[in-house]
Structures are given as C-alpha cells and as structure tokens.
Amino acid sequence: MVAIPPTHPPTTASHAPTAGPATTKHSRQPTPTGGFTTIDTPPRRVAGVSQPYGRNSPQPRTRNRQPRHHSRPNHDRTQPPTTHPPTTASHGLVHEDFAPRTSGCHCARLAEGSPAQHGRLAALATSAPSQAPADSARPYTGVMHDPTLSTMEHRDLIEALALSHILPHDMVPAEECLGRRLAVDLSARIPLPPFTNSAMDGFALRRADLEGEGPWTLPVVADVAAGDTREHHLEPGQAMRIMTGAALPDGADTVVKVEHTDHAPGIAQAPATVQIRVAPKLGANVRIKGEALEAGSPVLKAGHLLDGTALAAAISVGHGTLPVLPRPRVIVVSTGTELKRAGEALERGQIPDSNGILLRGLVEDAGGRVVAHLRTGDTPAELRRALDAAPDADLVITAGGISAGAFEVVRLTLGTDAGFHHVAQQPGGPQGVGSTPVGREGRETPIICLPGNPVSVFTTFHMYVAGALAVMSGLVLPERGATVPSAVMARARVGWDSPEGKTQFIPLRFVDEAVADFPGQARSRWVEPVHAMGSKSHLVASLAHAQGIGVVAPEFAAVEEGQELAVVQLVG
C-alpha cells in the first residue's frame, strides 16, 4: 500500500482536532510515479476506538449570529506547533489492493504524508455560534466567488467538522445488528460450549464399565434430553440415554452412539437395558465445557461487519446486546424549482431529481442512514421551513444552490451558517461547509453543501463526504488524515483531457484483468472513462458503470495512454 503525500511544503494548523499518535518514519525515500510521489505507509487503524462515547453535543439554535469569516489561509503566518500527526495532500490518497464495489462500509486507510495545513482549519465548522444584532441573520449576498482552496484545504474543513461530531456507540439487541459494524473488540462472556455435553444421540456411561470382551449390557436409569436442566448422577455399572446437546450426567465420561447398540434410533421410549456392541475410546462423543473458547477469549475485532455468522458467534458466547458503530442520521436536500419526482411528466426547463436518490444511495452505502429527503424550490424561506420541520439529524447534505447564479438558495439561506468557496478541482468546484439549526428544537447540525450536477455529487461525495461519515461513526480513528480515501494505482487504457491547474476526479471503469506491462514487472490494472466526454458534470447516466474515481494531479493538462494514476474505490 502506498500513499500520495503533498506536493507543496507543509505548515501547521492553529485549530487542531483530536490528537493522534506520532508520525512514523517511512521505509524508503519517495519516488515519482505517474505525477505523484509514492511512499510506503502503514495502514490506518480501524476503530475500536480510543473515544467510544465521545461526542460534541449539538448546541441550541441561535438565530442571530455574526457571519463566519472565510478568508484564505495565510501560509506565511507563524502558527503554534501541534502534536497531532499531519493529514495528506490536496490529492492525498492511500493505495491498497482493491476489488471494485466490495461489500461493507467505507473504510479508508491513513496516509502518513506531510500536508500543508492552513491557519483557519474549519473555523466555520468548529467555532461556537455567537450572539449578534437581529439584522445579522439576513441572507448572505456577498461575492459569489469566494476563496479558491486546494482539495487538501477543503478536506481539512470537512475533516474538522467530522472530528468535532463523533457519535457515541449504539447498544443494539444482537438479533437486530445484521449489517452493522462492531464498535469494540468482543470477548466471550461465557465458555463455549457453556457446559460439558453429548455430541451424539446415544448412551452416556463410564468407559471403565466396558472392560473385557463385548457385548456389554447395562441398565438404563434415565433419559436425558437436550434442554433438560435437571442434575443427573450416573453410578458405576449404569447407562443413561442421552440426546445430542444434552448435559453429560455427573459420573459419565463417554457416550456410545445409538448405532453401536441394540436400541433402534428414533424410538420415543428409552429401553430398560441397552446392549453395547462397540466399545468407544474414553471420552468419545463428549464436548468439554470451554473446549472451543474459554470465557474472556477474543471473538471478534472492532469494525467487523456483523453478518449472520458473526452474530451467531457473538450470541453463542453470551452476548444479548452489542456495541455497534452508529449510522449517522443524514438529511438529504435537493434544491431547485426545475426538479421533478421520478416518473413525473416534464415541462420545458424541468429535469428529474436524480441527485436525491443518488445521495440517498451513497449515504446508505457509506454507512449512514437517511432520515429525510427534502426537496425545495429556489427561495430561502422554503429551505428554512423545510430544515425547521425536519427530524433531528447528525449531518445535512445539500445538492445544488451554491454557485454563482442569482437564485443560489442554499448559499442565500445558509450564508451566516456556512462558508462557501471554490475548490481547485473538476468537477465540483463550488463547495460549502458549516452548521445550521435543524428541527423543531433548532439543534446545531453539521452541513456539507455539494454542487447540483450529478457527477459532481458522485465524485465529491466519495472524495470527502464518505470519509466524514466514517469518522463520525467511529469506523476509523479520530485523527488527522482520517477522511483520506483509499485508492489503487492503475494505468489509463486511453488518453483524455484534464483541466490544468485543477485536480480532476473522473469516473472510471476497469477494462480488463491485471496484466504485466513488461516481463518481470508487477501486474497493472487498466482503466478508461465511463463516458467519452470524461468528467463533465452532467453525465449522470454513465455513473452506473463506474468502478472507481480517477485522480489526476493539477499539473497535467491531459492523461496519456499508459499513464499511471490513482483510482479511489467506491463506497458500497
């Protein structure tokens, strides 16, 4: 696994989220690969995590607040030193072996690079709301093209927001945990098996009573069924009929299979005597208490996906409820008077709302839970009413309404609650990050604002939002760089254009199995764009064929055939 560190000099940040361990040294010097720098790096630690119940509770609604300043960082300003490990570069990724569209929640791995951090580091996301004169709540109508940030600077804003809103674990009945992820390492509460029992239908006896030549005839003094809670004591020279799973009587040490006796299987009434025709070894057909697992033995690791087999293991060792990672409650907001519900007739200038269902699917695939999907028109009053009436949530994600148009409803509504800027990336330049009151109680809720074009929604969700959900849920440790997505290296089967000066995020598909480029070289995977028009933001119909998102560094104006690039894995 290799990580892509920054390509510009690092500085420190004055707003430091949760501190992490000291940065480790890499095993070799960086070498240029496909326009990036690759270095060996250890994998990110998956949560079990250090602060399982830590959470910054949402603050009550404060309507009249001063606008949060959103100026560009001053990299020349001296910042106080920090002790946390740095995050990654603007296009910082972590590379690992990758099968497209694998099951389970998004789980990024930490890139141990040296980032350039900026001085404000999401003051929008972390600063407490303050009282202000009543007129300060008017919609923000400032310059639409606010500072242009690097992708790394924008990630810092998202990451600071997520690190300040880590959710507590959920305690859920084990039988309702299917598909959830375990929050902590799980140990056995009871031994397995919990008592010494019979592994066969047959007769429990003392092996010492089968000495000499057989067959042997013994009196049957009891019938022991599975689930029988009575205590049975076997005297020398006796036998008891016993069923599979029944507790072994005191005094017995061996079980003879019913097939090795004169008693026919399936008869309801136990016989008065039994003839033993085959003498088994001492201890045959007996399962000893704790032979599989002793109480306190480890069973499952934190982060384990709780499928049927994992839940069976947990229940078998005495767990009735399990600590699982929370599924962040998410409100999806799609905006625009031009949007119509799926299947509705379209008039001139109207389009189907594909963003809403796209975001709902992405959120669920990334481990979140959509609690509401709001559709609003282009007036701030509509959006504000919708948010005020919405259920409580842990995160709001909006699509559209943040660019430079005259009716940018999200920007006009949330101007005092969030900061809006352009990111040097294509697609998805306009972005917003902050918090806003939601619900009848006006709970201060993190909000991430995405552009309205579907490809922008798709790519920027994977590059930023999926990692934020992983941090909020505790799937990854709450440390710097926690939102960096995982990726693999692949080669371009065909060439395509890329916007020089911007990082390109382009949906790709794998076109063949991994093959060696030249004899003796490691095998490479090959990719191509899912659409001939590349990363243009309206190509929503082609997204169903995407298997990853290619990341092209801003110094490239084009990708050449055979060029190596990073490919980010998709959620779900």
Coordinates of C-alpha atoms in Angstrom, one line a residue:
M1 CA 0.0 0.0 0.0
V2 CA 1.4 3.4 -0.9
A3 CA 0.2 6.9 0.0
I4 CA 0.3 10.1 -2.1
P5 CA 1.7 12.8 0.1
P6 CA 1.5 16.6 -0.6
T7 CA 3.4 18.3 -3.4
H8 CA 3.7 21.6 -1.6
P9 CA 5.6 22.5 1.6
P10 CA 3.8 21.8 4.9
T11 CA 2.7 24.3 7.5
T12 CA 0.9 23.7 10.8
A13 CA -2.7 24.5 11.7
S14 CA -3.8 26.5 14.7
H15 CA -7.1 24.6 15.1
A16 CA -6.2 21.1 15.9
P17 CA -8.8 18.4 16.1
T18 CA -8.3 15.2 18.1
A19 CA -4.6 14.5 18.5
G20 CA -3.2 11.2 17.3
P21 CA 0.0 9.2 17.6
A22 CA 3.3 10.4 16.4
T23 CA 4.0 10.1 12.7
T24 CA 6.0 7.0 11.8
K25 CA 9.0 7.0 9.6
H26 CA 8.7 5.6 6.1
S27 CA 10.7 2.6 4.9
R28 CA 12.1 4.2 1.8
Q29 CA 12.5 7.6 0.0
P30 CA 9.7 8.8 -2.1
T31 CA 9.9 8.0 -5.8
P32 CA 7.9 9.8 -8.5
T33 CA 5.1 7.7 -10.0
G34 CA 2.6 9.0 -12.6
G35 CA 2.9 12.6 -11.4
F36 CA 2.5 11.7 -7.8
T37 CA 5.0 10.7 -5.1
T38 CA 4.6 7.2 -3.7
I39 CA 5.9 6.1 -0.3
D40 CA 5.4 3.0 1.8
T41 CA 2.9 3.7 4.7
P42 CA 1.3 1.6 7.4
P43 CA -2.5 1.1 7.2
R44 CA -4.8 3.4 9.1
R45 CA -6.0 1.9 12.4
V46 CA -9.7 0.9 12.2
A47 CA -11.7 1.9 15.1
G48 CA -12.4 0.1 18.2
V49 CA -11.7 3.4 19.1
S50 CA -10.0 5.5 21.7
Q51 CA -13.0 7.6 22.5
P52 CA -16.0 5.3 22.1
Y53 CA -18.5 7.6 23.8
G54 CA -17.0 11.0 22.8
R55 CA -19.4 13.4 21.1
N56 CA -19.8 17.1 20.9
S57 CA -23.5 17.6 21.5
P58 CA -25.3 20.0 19.1
Q59 CA -25.9 23.5 20.5
P60 CA -29.3 25.1 20.8
R61 CA -30.5 27.3 18.0
T62 CA -29.0 30.8 17.9
R63 CA -30.7 32.7 15.1
N64 CA -28.8 35.9 15.3
R65 CA -25.1 35.2 14.6
Q66 CA -22.3 37.1 13.1
P67 CA -21.1 35.8 9.8
R68 CA -18.3 33.4 10.0
H69 CA -15.3 34.8 8.2
H70 CA -14.0 32.7 5.3
S71 CA -10.7 34.2 4.3
R72 CA -7.9 32.4 2.6
P73 CA -5.1 31.0 4.8
N74 CA -2.0 33.0 5.4
H75 CA 0.7 30.4 5.0
D76 CA 3.4 32.9 5.9
R77 CA 1.9 33.4 9.4
T78 CA 3.7 31.6 12.1
Q79 CA 1.5 29.0 13.8
P80 CA 2.0 27.4 17.1
P81 CA 3.3 23.8 16.9
T82 CA 0.9 20.9 17.2
T83 CA 1.4 17.4 18.4
H84 CA -1.1 15.5 16.2
P85 CA 0.1 13.7 13.0
P86 CA -0.4 15.5 9.8
T87 CA -3.0 14.7 7.2
T88 CA -2.3 14.2 3.5
A89 CA -2.0 16.4 0.5
S90 CA -4.8 18.0 -1.6
H91 CA -5.0 14.9 -3.7
G92 CA -3.6 12.7 -0.9
L93 CA -4.7 9.1 -1.2
V94 CA -3.8 5.8 0.2
H95 CA -3.3 2.9 -2.1
E96 CA -4.1 -0.7 -1.5
D97 CA -5.2 -3.9 -3.3
F98 CA -8.7 -3.2 -4.4
A99 CA -11.7 -5.1 -5.8
P100 CA -14.2 -2.6 -7.1
R101 CA -17.6 -2.3 -5.3
T102 CA -16.7 -4.5 -2.4
S103 CA -19.3 -5.1 0.3
G104 CA -19.4 -3.3 3.7
C105 CA -19.0 0.3 4.8
H106 CA -16.5 2.7 3.6
C107 CA -13.2 2.2 5.5
A108 CA -10.3 4.5 4.5
R109 CA -6.7 4.0 5.4
L110 CA -4.4 6.6 6.8
A111 CA -1.9 8.3 4.5
E112 CA 1.1 9.2 6.6
G113 CA 2.2 12.2 4.5
S114 CA 3.3 15.7 5.4
P115 CA 0.5 18.0 4.5
A116 CA 0.2 21.7 4.1
Q117 CA -2.3 22.9 6.7
H118 CA -3.9 26.3 6.7
G119 CA -4.4 28.6 9.6
R120 CA -8.2 28.7 9.9
L121 CA -8.9 24.9 9.6
A122 CA -12.6 25.0 9.5
A123 CA -13.4 27.7 11.9
L124 CA -16.8 27.5 10.3
A125 CA -17.3 24.0 11.5
T126 CA -15.8 24.3 15.0
S127 CA -16.4 27.8 16.2
A128 CA -19.3 28.2 18.6
P129 CA -22.2 30.4 17.5
S130 CA -22.2 33.9 19.0
Q131 CA -24.9 36.5 19.7
A132 CA -25.3 39.3 17.1
P133 CA -27.7 42.0 16.3
A134 CA -31.0 40.8 14.8
D135 CA -30.2 42.2 11.3
S136 CA -27.2 39.9 11.0
A137 CA -29.4 37.0 10.2
R138 CA -30.3 38.4 6.7
P139 CA -29.3 36.1 3.8
Y140 CA -25.7 36.4 2.7
T141 CA -25.4 38.2 -0.6
G142 CA -21.7 38.8 -0.8
V143 CA -19.3 37.9 -3.7
M144 CA -20.3 34.5 -5.1
H145 CA -16.7 33.5 -6.0
D146 CA -15.1 33.3 -2.5
P147 CA -11.6 32.0 -2.0
T148 CA -10.4 29.2 -4.2
L149 CA -9.0 26.4 -2.0
S150 CA -6.9 23.4 -2.8
T151 CA -8.5 20.0 -2.4
M152 CA -6.5 19.4 0.7
E153 CA -7.6 22.7 2.3
H154 CA -11.2 21.8 1.6
R155 CA -10.7 18.3 3.1
D156 CA -9.4 20.0 6.2
L157 CA -12.7 21.8 6.6
I158 CA -14.7 18.6 6.1
E159 CA -12.4 16.7 8.5
A160 CA -12.6 19.3 11.2
L161 CA -16.3 19.2 11.0
A162 CA -16.4 15.4 11.3
L163 CA -13.8 15.2 14.1
S164 CA -16.0 17.6 16.2
H165 CA -19.1 15.5 15.8
I166 CA -18.0 11.9 16.6
L167 CA -21.1 9.9 17.6
P168 CA -21.4 7.5 20.5
H169 CA -21.8 3.8 20.0
D170 CA -25.2 2.3 19.7
M171 CA -26.2 -0.6 22.0
V172 CA -28.5 -2.8 19.9
P173 CA -30.1 -6.2 20.6
A174 CA -27.8 -8.8 18.9
E175 CA -30.7 -10.1 16.7
E176 CA -31.1 -6.6 15.2
C177 CA -27.5 -6.0 14.4
L178 CA -27.4 -7.6 11.0
G179 CA -25.3 -5.5 8.6
R180 CA -24.0 -3.2 11.4
R181 CA -20.3 -3.0 12.4
L182 CA -18.9 -3.9 15.8
A183 CA -17.7 -0.9 17.7
V184 CA -15.3 -2.6 20.1
D185 CA -13.3 -5.8 20.3
L186 CA -15.7 -8.6 21.5
S187 CA -14.7 -11.3 24.1
A188 CA -16.6 -14.3 25.2
R189 CA -18.8 -13.8 28.2
I190 CA -19.3 -17.5 28.7
P191 CA -17.3 -20.5 27.7
L192 CA -18.1 -22.4 24.5
P193 CA -19.7 -24.9 25.0
P194 CA -21.1 -23.5 28.2
F195 CA -21.3 -27.0 29.8
T196 CA -20.0 -30.5 29.0
N197 CA -22.5 -32.2 26.7
S198 CA -23.1 -35.1 24.3
A199 CA -22.0 -34.8 20.7
M200 CA -24.2 -37.7 19.7
D201 CA -27.6 -39.4 20.3
G202 CA -26.7 -42.5 22.3
F203 CA -26.0 -43.7 25.8
A204 CA -23.8 -42.0 28.5
L205 CA -21.8 -44.3 30.6
R206 CA -18.5 -44.9 32.3
R207 CA -15.8 -46.3 29.9
A208 CA -14.5 -48.4 32.8
D209 CA -17.7 -50.5 32.7
L210 CA -16.8 -51.8 29.2
E211 CA -13.9 -53.9 30.2
G212 CA -13.1 -57.3 28.7
E213 CA -15.0 -58.9 25.7
G214 CA -18.3 -57.4 24.5
P215 CA -21.1 -57.0 24.0
W216 CA -21.9 -55.4 27.3
T217 CA -25.4 -55.0 28.8
L218 CA -26.2 -52.1 31.2
P219 CA -29.4 -51.0 32.9
V220 CA -30.8 -47.6 31.6
V221 CA -31.7 -45.5 34.6
A222 CA -32.7 -42.1 33.0
D223 CA -33.5 -40.4 29.7
V224 CA -31.6 -37.0 29.2
A225 CA -32.9 -34.7 26.5
A226 CA -31.4 -31.5 25.2
G227 CA -32.6 -28.7 27.3
D228 CA -33.1 -30.9 30.4
T229 CA -32.0 -28.7 33.3
R230 CA -32.1 -31.4 36.0
E231 CA -28.9 -32.7 37.5
H232 CA -28.3 -36.4 36.8
H233 CA -25.8 -38.6 38.5
L234 CA -24.6 -41.8 37.0
E235 CA -23.5 -44.7 39.3
P236 CA -21.0 -47.3 38.2
G237 CA -22.5 -50.1 36.0
Q238 CA -25.4 -47.8 34.8
A239 CA -26.2 -46.1 31.5
M240 CA -28.5 -43.2 30.6
R241 CA -30.0 -42.5 27.2
I242 CA -28.8 -39.0 26.1
M243 CA -29.6 -36.8 23.1
T244 CA -27.2 -34.5 21.2
G245 CA -26.5 -31.3 23.1
A246 CA -27.8 -32.6 26.4
A247 CA -25.6 -32.0 29.5
L248 CA -23.5 -35.0 30.3
P249 CA -24.5 -36.6 33.6
D250 CA -22.2 -36.4 36.6
G251 CA -20.1 -39.6 36.7
A252 CA -20.3 -40.3 32.9
D253 CA -17.2 -39.8 30.8
T254 CA -18.1 -41.4 27.4
V255 CA -21.1 -41.5 25.0
V256 CA -21.8 -44.6 22.9
K257 CA -23.6 -43.8 19.6
V258 CA -27.0 -45.3 19.4
E259 CA -25.9 -47.1 16.1
H260 CA -23.5 -49.1 18.2
T261 CA -26.2 -50.5 20.5
D262 CA -29.2 -52.8 20.2
H263 CA -31.6 -49.8 20.6
A264 CA -33.2 -48.6 17.4
P265 CA -32.8 -44.8 16.7
G266 CA -35.9 -42.7 16.9
I267 CA -37.9 -44.7 19.5
A268 CA -39.6 -42.3 22.0
Q269 CA -39.4 -44.6 25.0
A270 CA -36.0 -45.3 26.5
P271 CA -35.2 -49.1 27.0
A272 CA -34.9 -50.7 30.3
T273 CA -31.4 -52.1 29.3
V274 CA -29.1 -51.5 26.5
Q275 CA -26.5 -53.8 24.8
I276 CA -23.3 -52.0 23.9
R277 CA -21.8 -53.7 20.8
V278 CA -18.8 -51.4 20.1
A279 CA -16.7 -50.0 22.9
P280 CA -15.5 -46.4 22.1
K281 CA -12.5 -44.7 23.3
L282 CA -12.5 -42.9 26.7
G283 CA -14.2 -39.5 26.2
A284 CA -15.7 -40.4 22.9
N285 CA -18.6 -38.2 21.6
V286 CA -18.2 -35.7 24.5
R287 CA -17.8 -32.0 24.1
I288 CA -16.0 -30.5 27.1
K289 CA -17.0 -27.1 28.6
G290 CA -14.9 -24.3 27.2
E291 CA -13.0 -26.6 24.7
A292 CA -13.8 -24.2 21.8
L293 CA -13.4 -20.9 23.8
E294 CA -12.8 -20.0 27.4
A295 CA -14.7 -17.1 28.9
G296 CA -12.8 -13.9 28.1
S297 CA -11.3 -15.2 24.9
P298 CA -11.4 -12.8 21.9
V299 CA -14.1 -13.4 19.4
L300 CA -14.5 -10.5 17.0
K301 CA -12.5 -7.4 16.3
A302 CA -13.8 -3.9 16.3
G303 CA -15.1 -2.9 12.8
H304 CA -16.2 -6.4 11.9
L305 CA -19.2 -6.5 9.7
L306 CA -21.9 -8.3 11.6
D307 CA -23.3 -10.8 9.1
G308 CA -25.1 -14.0 10.2
T309 CA -22.0 -15.9 11.1
A310 CA -20.5 -13.1 13.1
L311 CA -23.8 -12.6 15.0
A312 CA -24.1 -16.4 15.6
A313 CA -20.6 -16.3 17.2
A314 CA -21.4 -13.3 19.4
I315 CA -24.7 -14.8 20.6
S316 CA -23.1 -18.2 21.2
V317 CA -20.7 -16.7 23.7
G318 CA -23.3 -15.0 25.8
H319 CA -23.9 -11.6 24.2
G320 CA -27.5 -10.4 24.0
T321 CA -26.8 -6.8 23.0
L322 CA -23.8 -5.5 21.1
P323 CA -22.0 -2.2 20.9
V324 CA -22.2 -1.2 17.2
L325 CA -21.0 1.8 15.3
P326 CA -23.7 4.3 14.9
R327 CA -25.2 5.0 11.5
P328 CA -25.1 8.8 11.2
R329 CA -28.6 10.2 10.6
V330 CA -28.4 12.2 7.4
I331 CA -30.8 14.6 5.8
V332 CA -30.5 14.8 2.0
V333 CA -31.6 18.1 0.4
S334 CA -32.1 18.6 -3.3
T335 CA -32.9 22.1 -4.4
G336 CA -34.3 23.8 -7.5
T337 CA -37.7 24.6 -9.0
E338 CA -36.7 22.6 -12.0
L339 CA -36.6 19.3 -10.2
K340 CA -39.4 16.8 -10.6
R341 CA -40.0 13.5 -8.8
A342 CA -39.1 10.3 -10.6
G343 CA -41.5 9.5 -13.4
E344 CA -43.4 12.8 -13.3
A345 CA -44.1 14.5 -16.6
L346 CA -41.5 17.1 -17.5
E347 CA -42.2 20.5 -18.9
R348 CA -39.7 22.7 -20.7
G349 CA -36.8 23.5 -18.4
Q350 CA -37.6 20.7 -15.9
I351 CA -35.5 17.7 -15.1
P352 CA -35.9 14.6 -12.9
D353 CA -34.4 14.8 -9.4
S354 CA -31.6 12.2 -9.8
N355 CA -29.4 13.8 -7.2
G356 CA -31.8 13.0 -4.4
I357 CA -31.8 9.2 -4.9
L358 CA -28.1 9.3 -5.8
L359 CA -27.2 10.9 -2.5
R360 CA -29.6 8.6 -0.6
G361 CA -27.9 5.5 -2.1
L362 CA -24.4 6.9 -1.5
V363 CA -25.2 7.7 2.2
E364 CA -26.6 4.2 2.8
D365 CA -23.6 2.6 1.1
A366 CA -21.2 4.6 3.2
G367 CA -22.8 3.5 6.4
G368 CA -25.2 6.4 7.1
R369 CA -29.0 6.4 7.5
V370 CA -31.2 8.8 5.6
V371 CA -33.9 10.1 7.9
A372 CA -35.3 12.7 5.5
H373 CA -35.1 13.7 1.8
L374 CA -36.1 17.3 1.4
R375 CA -37.0 18.9 -2.0
T376 CA -37.3 22.6 -2.0
G377 CA -37.6 25.4 -4.5
D378 CA -35.4 28.4 -5.0
T379 CA -36.4 30.6 -2.2
P380 CA -34.6 30.8 1.2
A381 CA -37.9 30.7 3.0
E382 CA -38.8 27.3 1.5
L383 CA -35.5 25.8 2.5
R384 CA -35.5 27.3 6.0
R385 CA -39.0 26.0 6.6
A386 CA -38.0 22.5 5.4
L387 CA -35.0 22.4 7.7
D388 CA -37.0 23.7 10.7
A389 CA -39.6 20.9 10.2
A390 CA -37.0 18.2 9.5
P391 CA -36.3 15.4 12.0
D392 CA -33.1 15.5 14.2
A393 CA -30.0 14.5 12.2
D394 CA -26.3 14.2 12.6
L395 CA -25.5 15.7 9.1
V396 CA -27.2 17.6 6.4
I397 CA -26.0 17.1 2.8
T398 CA -27.3 19.5 0.1
A399 CA -27.1 19.3 -3.6
G400 CA -27.2 22.5 -5.7
G401 CA -27.8 26.1 -4.9
I402 CA -24.3 27.1 -4.0
S403 CA -22.7 28.5 -7.2
A404 CA -22.8 32.0 -8.8
G405 CA -26.3 32.2 -10.1
A406 CA -29.0 34.6 -9.0
F407 CA -31.1 32.0 -7.2
E408 CA -28.5 30.0 -5.2
V409 CA -30.9 29.0 -2.5
V410 CA -28.6 27.1 -0.2
R411 CA -26.0 29.9 -0.3
L412 CA -28.6 32.6 0.3
T413 CA -30.2 30.7 3.2
L414 CA -27.0 29.5 5.0
G415 CA -24.7 32.4 4.3
T416 CA -24.3 33.1 8.0
D417 CA -24.1 29.4 9.0
A418 CA -21.6 28.1 6.5
G419 CA -18.7 29.2 4.4
F420 CA -18.7 28.8 0.6
H421 CA -15.7 28.7 -1.7
H422 CA -14.4 27.2 -4.8
V423 CA -12.1 24.2 -4.8
A424 CA -9.4 23.8 -7.5
Q425 CA -11.0 20.6 -8.8
Q426 CA -13.1 19.4 -11.7
P427 CA -16.0 18.6 -11.4
G428 CA -17.5 20.1 -8.3
G429 CA -15.7 23.4 -7.8
P430 CA -18.3 25.2 -5.6
Q431 CA -18.5 23.7 -2.1
G432 CA -19.8 24.7 1.3
V433 CA -19.1 23.6 4.9
G434 CA -20.6 24.7 8.2
S435 CA -23.5 24.0 10.6
T436 CA -27.1 25.2 10.8
P437 CA -30.1 24.8 13.1
V438 CA -32.3 21.8 12.1
G439 CA -35.6 20.5 13.5
R440 CA -38.1 22.0 15.9
E441 CA -35.6 22.3 18.7
G442 CA -33.1 24.0 16.3
R443 CA -30.2 21.7 17.1
E444 CA -27.0 22.9 15.5
T445 CA -26.2 20.3 12.8
P446 CA -23.2 19.9 10.5
I447 CA -23.9 20.7 6.9
I448 CA -21.9 19.8 3.8
C449 CA -23.0 21.6 0.6
L450 CA -22.3 20.0 -2.7
P451 CA -22.9 21.3 -6.3
G452 CA -26.0 20.4 -8.1
N453 CA -24.5 18.4 -11.0
P454 CA -24.8 14.7 -10.5
V455 CA -21.2 13.8 -11.4
S456 CA -20.0 16.5 -9.0
V457 CA -22.2 15.0 -6.3
F458 CA -20.9 11.5 -7.1
T459 CA -17.2 12.3 -7.1
T460 CA -17.1 14.8 -4.2
F461 CA -19.2 12.5 -2.0
H462 CA -16.5 9.8 -2.5
M463 CA -13.6 12.2 -2.0
Y464 CA -14.9 14.0 1.1
V465 CA -18.3 13.0 2.5
A466 CA -17.8 9.3 2.7
G467 CA -14.7 9.8 4.9
A468 CA -16.6 12.3 7.1
L469 CA -19.3 9.7 7.7
A470 CA -16.6 7.1 8.6
V471 CA -15.1 9.5 11.1
M472 CA -18.4 10.4 12.7
S473 CA -19.4 6.8 13.0
G474 CA -16.1 5.8 14.6
L475 CA -15.2 3.4 11.7
V476 CA -11.8 5.0 11.6
L477 CA -9.8 6.5 14.5
P478 CA -10.4 10.2 15.1
E479 CA -7.1 11.5 14.0
R480 CA -5.8 13.8 11.3
G481 CA -6.0 12.3 7.8
A482 CA -8.9 10.2 8.9
T483 CA -11.1 11.2 5.9
V484 CA -8.5 10.3 3.2
P485 CA -10.0 7.8 0.8
S486 CA -8.3 4.5 -0.2
A487 CA -7.1 4.0 -3.7
V488 CA -5.1 1.8 -6.0
M489 CA -2.8 2.6 -8.9
A490 CA -3.9 1.8 -12.4
R491 CA -2.9 2.7 -16.0
A492 CA -5.0 4.6 -18.5
R493 CA -6.1 2.4 -21.4
V494 CA -6.9 5.6 -23.4
G495 CA -5.9 9.2 -23.0
W496 CA -8.2 12.1 -22.1
D497 CA -8.1 15.8 -21.3
S498 CA -7.7 17.1 -17.8
P499 CA -8.0 20.8 -16.6
E500 CA -4.5 22.0 -16.0
G501 CA -4.3 23.7 -12.6
K502 CA -7.1 21.7 -11.1
T503 CA -7.3 18.2 -9.7
Q504 CA -9.5 16.1 -11.9
F505 CA -11.9 13.5 -10.4
I506 CA -13.1 11.3 -13.2
P507 CA -15.4 8.2 -13.0
L508 CA -13.6 5.2 -14.4
R509 CA -14.1 1.5 -15.1
F510 CA -11.6 -1.3 -15.2
V511 CA -11.4 -2.6 -18.7
D512 CA -9.5 -5.9 -18.2
E513 CA -7.8 -8.1 -15.5
A514 CA -4.5 -7.1 -14.1
V515 CA -1.7 -7.8 -16.6
A516 CA 2.1 -7.3 -16.6
D517 CA 3.2 -4.3 -18.6
F518 CA 6.5 -5.9 -19.4
P519 CA 8.1 -9.3 -18.5
G520 CA 9.3 -9.3 -14.8
Q521 CA 7.2 -6.2 -13.9
A522 CA 4.4 -6.2 -11.4
R523 CA 0.9 -6.5 -12.9
S524 CA -1.1 -3.4 -13.6
R525 CA -4.8 -2.8 -13.9
W526 CA -6.1 -0.7 -16.8
V527 CA -8.9 1.8 -16.7
E528 CA -10.9 4.1 -19.0
P529 CA -13.5 6.8 -18.5
V530 CA -17.1 5.6 -18.3
H531 CA -18.1 8.2 -20.9
A532 CA -16.2 9.6 -23.8
M533 CA -16.9 13.1 -22.6
G534 CA -14.8 12.5 -19.5
S535 CA -15.6 14.2 -16.2
K536 CA -18.2 16.6 -17.4
S537 CA -20.7 17.1 -14.5
H538 CA -24.0 16.3 -16.2
L539 CA -23.2 12.7 -17.3
V540 CA -25.3 11.0 -14.7
A541 CA -26.5 8.1 -16.8
S542 CA -22.9 6.8 -17.1
L543 CA -22.3 6.7 -13.4
A544 CA -23.9 3.2 -13.1
H545 CA -20.8 1.8 -14.9
A546 CA -18.2 3.5 -12.7
Q547 CA -15.9 1.2 -10.7
G548 CA -13.7 3.9 -9.3
I549 CA -12.7 7.6 -9.5
G550 CA -9.5 8.5 -11.1
V551 CA -7.5 11.3 -9.6
V552 CA -5.4 13.4 -12.0
A553 CA -2.9 15.9 -10.4
P554 CA -3.3 19.6 -11.3
E555 CA 0.0 19.7 -13.2
F556 CA -1.4 17.6 -16.0
A557 CA -3.4 19.0 -18.9
A558 CA -4.0 15.6 -20.3
V559 CA -3.7 11.9 -19.4
E560 CA -1.7 9.9 -21.8
E561 CA -2.3 6.3 -22.8
G562 CA -0.5 4.1 -20.3
Q563 CA -0.1 6.8 -17.7
E564 CA -0.3 5.7 -14.1
L565 CA -2.9 7.3 -11.9
A566 CA -4.6 6.8 -8.5
V567 CA -8.1 5.3 -8.6
V568 CA -10.3 5.8 -5.5
Q569 CA -12.6 2.9 -4.5
L570 CA -16.3 3.4 -4.4
V571 CA -18.5 3.0 -1.3
G572 CA -20.8 0.0 -1.0

